[in-house]
Amino acid sequence: MKNTGYLHYLSYFLISGLLAVGLLNYLADPFSIFQSQRISGFNEKKVDFVKYLRLTKARLITLRKPDALIIGSSRTGYGLSPNHPGFSGYNTFNLGLADVSMTEAVQYLQHAHNFKALKKVVFALDFRLFYKNNQNSTISKLRLANNGTTNTEYWQAWLNDYFSALFSYDSLKASLRMIRYQKWETNNLLENGMWLRQRIGFDHYQAFRRYNINTIKRTDIPPINNLLSKRAAETLHQYRVFVRYCYQHQIKLYLLFSPSHAWHWETLRDIGAWPAFQYFKQQLTLINEQEAKQFNQRAFPFWDFSGYNHYSTEPAPLLPDSHYYSKWFWETIHYHKQLGDLMLDRIFGLNANNANDYPFGVHLTNTNLASHEAQQTQDHYDYQATHPDDIRIIQKLIKQANHEKKTISRF
Amino acid sequence: MLGSILFNYAFGSILSSMQKSSHIKHKMTLFSGILANLLVLGYYKYTNFFIDNINALTGSSIHLDTIILPLAISFFTFQQIAYLVDAYQGKTHEYNFLHYCLFVTFFPQLIAGPIVHHREMLSQFKENSIYQFCQSNFSIGITILIIGLFKKVVIADGVSVYVSPVFDAASDGTLISFADAWTASLAYTFQLYFDFSGYSDMAIGIARLFGIHLPLNFNSPYKSINIIEFWRRWHMTLSRFLRDYLYFPLGGNRHGMIRRYINLILVMIIGGFWHGAGWSFILWGALHGFYLILNHFWHVIQGRIGFDADTQWFWTRCFSVLATFIAVIIAWVFFRATDFSSATEILKGMAGLNGYPLSSFYLEKLEPLVKSSFVQIFYWKLTPSQLIISSLTPLFLIIWFAPNTQQILSNFKPTTDTDNNQIEEQSFIVWQPTLFYALITAAIGAWAILSLGGVTEFLYFQF
């Protein structure tokens, strides 16, 4: 064969190979950006979707153009449904992003508003939003239209995303992994952005322990006298930007602090993070009211679902038990959709009967903060007195986490 | 770069025309030309290093904004110093200025070598054939380019994920176990070779698309039976430069054993410092200088007793290759580590002083790799150890038993003939422009292109 033939065949094989990979990635669409048909057993379940959510949700917003959003972390992803009656009449999208940062929340809010004027937003706040560093805020920065869609950086970022999603080894692996794991995968991402998880086979006993240990390992709280550190000040500023944006653009905002299992609150107290948590709560309420005053509007409702109540004190799995059934929580942090529905009922003022049965959530204002805090402290003592076995396990887990923290060093 | 080209071309012409001038004057002109080049290189590359050291020694707090390093300054400075020395020695010809510019700025090798010599390049630029498209050159060039790209983006970048977690942990003061340390140092040994030789192959391939032959730069260095041979096979054009323009002018081996050893260590320290402005590079160079002294001394002893362990028997040869490889790995630890103490932590780990199994911090970092590995996709229970073994074992086979790019393409003279260019072994894979090789080349080309980009993953702590 002459060199001409070699070059022809080389080009032919190379281009064919790349196109074949591109076609497979397009059909499988592991990042849900091409809106390819979901086929059972092939690409119905978006395996590993959590890893690519920042790309996926940025794209889904450009496609669905929602006018109502639910923003928050993975808790929001699992717990708050866009199909809740409180959103009827709205095109609602669940923008739950794993380990979301405050800066990202602002960026995605502006991104969505750029495509369609938002009317209603539920922002589920987590303590972690305010003390962790902002490392994720650059992941999607360029592909978000918070500076409009006319800048070249925006289109370059999307071109890069499309190209990488079609013609990259990572995408090929993601597609193959997704196809291969269809049978076993228990999680999925719905078109409305909500995360779906199957209850069957879920090991609550292990999950309660691992998530509690994880909370301890990841909770890097600055000392209370250093709360106005640069990091905390920056996240509070970003929160102010978020709230101000909603006042400015006539977006009806509902703020809430997410619920967690009592184990989580006990742990925060034991590791000394509770004062910081209270401090942030106070600041967030204050900022909301300050901004309302600035724009001469009524303050956005701020609901606090944290602390101890009928739901968060649901018995935890103290022993391995395959028949254990948790009605409200997956583990210490993530709540079920049923509890999410109750929260949305509460903030939208629906199904008042449920709320009467068991008190859940407090409408926070600057005036009731102190009494609410006092009540939560009393609830904490009550829980300690009535749940000695739980407290013993929590203390054991704290010891274990601190030991793991030492061996893992600063990773 | 333009200033450097104009300066050196003018200085080279002056040096050539001064052949009949007084020896002192001639030498002083050369000296000032070299000094000017080194000062420019020193300013851009080493100023911050010297200031940091002065601050550390004197307790001062001199601060200088970051100096942006001009592209390829290390390479074009050396190439032009060689030109000045040769002009001084009357070995240069009257070169066309445009050709000279092309010699310095020839883009394929500009950033990562090989360090080309004016004699081997400028003579090719005179040939009219290089200005015409040639299918044969294109076939060979694109094949070498694809092999180089594959080495860089698939192998070197692929194995690099095992390196950083351990070296970062060591610099944070975390204890490094035996398995951590050997995995990371071996992975780095592979990463560096495939990265650097991949870049060289890409340069050789791209140059060949235009019909230009570049010198060979890597000749399976990890197959070396001793450190002397290693430096004849690793970054060969740098070794050639250091030998011809530093070691020989210092006296080489002409002034006795002690002087030779001093020259060796000096050359290697300078070579180390050329790689980067840091003590770790100097230490790495000094260590290799020490290895070379030991190696030469060992040869003297072997010569006296009439025994050559390196080549005597198959097993002693294997042992020599292994010993050389381990010595090189140890030196790479200093090259990669951010400081002396983290290098020591890694070496302690390699010696087994901190326990043997993979550490929990490393396992945590390996978990996402296990999940996304191809093996894991099709084989359910892959452990991190299995992932490491399955990733590194093929690389051992490649570095020790596979032919290199030049051997595979040996029928088509892939590189210039230099005195270093001795490809002694016959390859069992010999490339030909056939359908089979088109398919193989396309497959590795596609793999390499697919590895160029990726979708940013968010590493989420999941259970």
PDB file of C-alpha atoms in Angstrom, chain B residues 247-248 251-257 260 263:
ATOM      1  CA  TYR B 247      31.645  19.001  30.520  1.00  0.00           C
ATOM      2  CA  PHE B 248      34.279  19.158  27.773  1.00  0.00           C
ATOM      3  CA  GLY B 251      38.143  19.591  31.132  1.00  0.00           C
ATOM      4  CA  GLY B 252      36.011  16.456  30.886  1.00  0.00           C
ATOM      5  CA  ASN B 253      38.043  13.438  31.926  1.00  0.00           C
ATOM      6  CA  ARG B 254      41.364  14.846  30.765  1.00  0.00           C
ATOM      7  CA  HIS B 255      42.654  16.006  34.163  1.00  0.00           C
ATOM      8  CA  GLY B 256      42.515  12.935  36.338  1.00  0.00           C
ATOM      9  CA  MET B 257      39.869  11.048  38.196  1.00  0.00           C
ATOM     10  CA  ARG B 260      36.542  14.314  36.331  1.00  0.00           C
ATOM     11  CA  ASN B 263      33.189  18.084  36.595  1.00  0.00           C
TER      12      ASN B 263
END
